[in-house]
mmCIF file of C-alpha atoms in Angstrom:
data_model
loop_
_atom_site.group_PDB
_atom_site.id
_atom_site.type_symbol
_atom_site.label_atom_id
_atom_site.label_comp_id
_atom_site.label_asym_id
_atom_site.label_seq_id
_atom_site.Cartn_x
_atom_site.Cartn_y
_atom_site.Cartn_z
ATOM 1 C CA MET A 14 -46.983 10.830 3.720
ATOM 2 C CA ASN A 15 -46.734 7.939 1.322
ATOM 3 C CA GLN A 16 -46.009 4.606 3.085
ATOM 4 C CA ALA A 17 -43.169 3.785 0.694
ATOM 5 C CA ILE A 18 -41.458 7.083 1.472
ATOM 6 C CA ALA A 19 -41.977 6.588 5.200
ATOM 7 C CA ARG A 20 -40.384 3.103 5.044
ATOM 8 C CA ALA A 21 -37.442 4.455 3.043
ATOM 9 C CA LEU A 22 -36.893 7.235 5.585
ATOM 10 C CA MET A 23 -36.963 4.713 8.427
ATOM 11 C CA ARG A 24 -34.298 2.613 6.694
ATOM 12 C CA LEU A 25 -32.008 5.573 6.025
ATOM 13 C CA PRO A 26 -30.345 5.619 9.490
ATOM 14 C CA VAL A 27 -29.680 1.876 9.261
ATOM 15 C CA ALA A 28 -28.073 2.254 5.830
ATOM 16 C CA ALA A 29 -25.957 5.160 7.065
ATOM 17 C CA LEU A 30 -24.814 3.127 10.058
ATOM 18 C CA MET A 31 -23.869 0.187 7.831
ATOM 19 C CA LEU A 32 -21.852 2.399 5.497
ATOM 20 C CA THR A 33 -20.107 4.156 8.366
ATOM 21 C CA SER A 34 -19.198 0.904 10.109
ATOM 22 C CA GLY A 35 -17.574 -0.368 6.903
ATOM 23 C CA ILE A 36 -15.452 2.748 6.654
ATOM 24 C CA VAL A 37 -14.404 2.483 10.294
ATOM 25 C CA CYS A 38 -13.451 -1.179 9.829
ATOM 26 C CA ALA A 39 -11.427 -0.386 6.724
ATOM 27 C CA GLN A 40 -9.622 2.414 8.542
ATOM 28 C CA GLY A 41 -8.902 0.093 11.466
ATOM 29 C CA GLN A 42 -7.359 -2.464 9.125
ATOM 30 C CA ALA A 43 -5.247 0.129 7.341
ATOM 31 C CA SER A 44 -3.887 1.519 10.580
ATOM 32 C CA ALA A 45 -2.949 -1.972 11.788
ATOM 33 C CA ASP A 46 -0.109 -2.273 9.252
ATOM 34 C CA PRO A 47 0.077 0.643 6.828
ATOM 35 C CA SER A 48 3.355 -0.629 5.365
ATOM 36 C CA ARG A 49 1.472 -3.520 3.787
ATOM 37 C CA TYR A 50 -0.733 -1.088 1.884
ATOM 38 C CA LEU A 51 2.226 1.014 0.810
ATOM 39 C CA ALA A 52 4.029 -2.118 -0.379
ATOM 40 C CA ALA A 53 0.973 -3.210 -2.369
ATOM 41 C CA ASN A 54 1.710 -0.356 -4.775
ATOM 42 C CA CYS A 55 4.877 -2.212 -5.822
ATOM 43 C CA ALA A 56 3.101 -5.447 -6.781
ATOM 44 C CA ASN A 57 2.527 -4.640 -10.465
ATOM 45 C CA CYS A 58 6.255 -4.698 -11.230
ATOM 46 C CA HIS A 59 7.800 -6.451 -8.235
ATOM 47 C CA GLY A 60 5.174 -9.119 -7.505
ATOM 48 C CA THR A 61 2.795 -9.657 -4.611
ATOM 49 C CA ASN A 62 4.634 -9.045 -1.324
ATOM 50 C CA GLY A 63 7.733 -8.280 -3.379
ATOM 51 C CA ILE A 64 8.013 -11.843 -4.662
ATOM 52 C CA SER A 65 8.753 -11.334 -8.335
ATOM 53 C CA THR A 66 8.016 -14.131 -10.758
ATOM 54 C CA ALA A 67 9.061 -12.209 -13.864
ATOM 55 C CA GLU A 68 12.700 -11.400 -13.246
ATOM 56 C CA PRO A 69 14.837 -12.337 -10.220
ATOM 57 C CA GLY A 70 16.657 -8.997 -10.260
ATOM 58 C CA ILE A 71 13.581 -7.001 -9.267
ATOM 59 C CA ALA A 72 12.348 -9.049 -6.288
ATOM 60 C CA LEU A 73 11.926 -6.942 -3.157
ATOM 61 C CA ALA A 74 11.051 -9.763 -0.758
ATOM 62 C CA GLY A 75 13.861 -10.478 1.669
ATOM 63 C CA MET A 76 15.840 -7.386 0.680
ATOM 64 C CA LYS A 77 17.703 -5.896 3.630
ATOM 65 C CA ALA A 78 15.966 -2.780 4.899
ATOM 66 C CA ASP A 79 19.045 -0.565 4.587
ATOM 67 C CA GLU A 80 19.578 -1.722 0.995
ATOM 68 C CA PHE A 81 15.947 -0.973 0.111
ATOM 69 C CA ILE A 82 16.176 2.478 1.723
ATOM 70 C CA ALA A 83 19.441 3.280 -0.080
ATOM 71 C CA LYS A 84 18.000 2.260 -3.461
ATOM 72 C CA MET A 85 14.784 4.210 -2.947
ATOM 73 C CA GLN A 86 16.661 7.293 -1.793
ATOM 74 C CA ALA A 87 18.948 7.025 -4.848
ATOM 75 C CA PHE A 88 15.886 6.870 -7.130
ATOM 76 C CA LYS A 89 14.249 9.720 -5.240
ATOM 77 C CA GLY A 90 17.340 11.917 -5.404
ATOM 78 C CA GLY A 91 18.088 11.170 -9.055
ATOM 79 C CA GLN A 92 21.384 9.357 -8.414
ATOM 80 C CA ARG A 93 19.989 6.128 -9.840
ATOM 81 C CA SER A 94 18.432 6.181 -13.291
ATOM 82 C CA ALA A 95 15.226 4.386 -14.136
ATOM 83 C CA THR A 96 12.253 4.602 -16.437
ATOM 84 C CA LEU A 97 9.662 4.876 -13.643
ATOM 85 C CA MET A 98 11.197 4.353 -10.217
ATOM 86 C CA HIS A 99 12.682 7.828 -9.906
ATOM 87 C CA GLN A 100 9.176 9.258 -10.360
ATOM 88 C CA ILE A 101 7.519 6.735 -8.047
ATOM 89 C CA ALA A 102 10.101 7.119 -5.267
ATOM 90 C CA LYS A 103 9.554 10.884 -5.147
ATOM 91 C CA GLY A 104 5.964 10.201 -4.088
ATOM 92 C CA TYR A 105 7.004 8.568 -0.803
ATOM 93 C CA SER A 106 8.142 10.264 2.388
ATOM 94 C CA ASP A 107 11.253 9.007 4.170
ATOM 95 C CA GLU A 108 9.000 7.442 6.833
ATOM 96 C CA GLN A 109 6.986 5.588 4.192
ATOM 97 C CA ILE A 110 10.166 4.303 2.558
ATOM 98 C CA LYS A 111 11.385 3.027 5.943
ATOM 99 C CA ALA A 112 8.024 1.331 6.548
ATOM 100 C CA MET A 113 8.158 -0.403 3.157
ATOM 101 C CA ALA A 114 11.778 -1.425 3.781
ATOM 102 C CA ALA A 115 10.777 -3.056 7.063
ATOM 103 C CA TYR A 116 7.856 -4.816 5.372
ATOM 104 C CA PHE A 117 9.846 -6.212 2.449
ATOM 105 C CA SER A 118 12.742 -7.297 4.662
ATOM 106 C CA LYS A 119 10.325 -9.576 6.541
ATOM 107 C CA GLN A 120 8.990 -11.244 3.390
ATOM 108 C CA VAL A 121 10.469 -14.567 2.338
ATOM 109 C CA ARG A 122 11.989 -14.633 -1.130
ATOM 110 C CA LYS A 123 10.979 -17.744 -3.062
#
């Protein structure tokens, strides 16, 4: 067997272990606070952590959890019109909406 191939085969388990450990770490971080990752989907329009710099009316940071849930459920059910939010809200389960509501209610509005 060629020495270069033999060295590559010996390194393969180490590379696999490194890749696997990265995945496990990433999963551990995601499970620590999944609401943070759900809320990150809102950043493009509503700002990082819900702190909007574009328009004060769309800030999510500091919004009361029950208000957030009511608005999302209204978008999801079609009672509140929007250009995108009615489509986005339908992609979240009730549990995910509650998790995001809890997350945004803890953020400080600036």
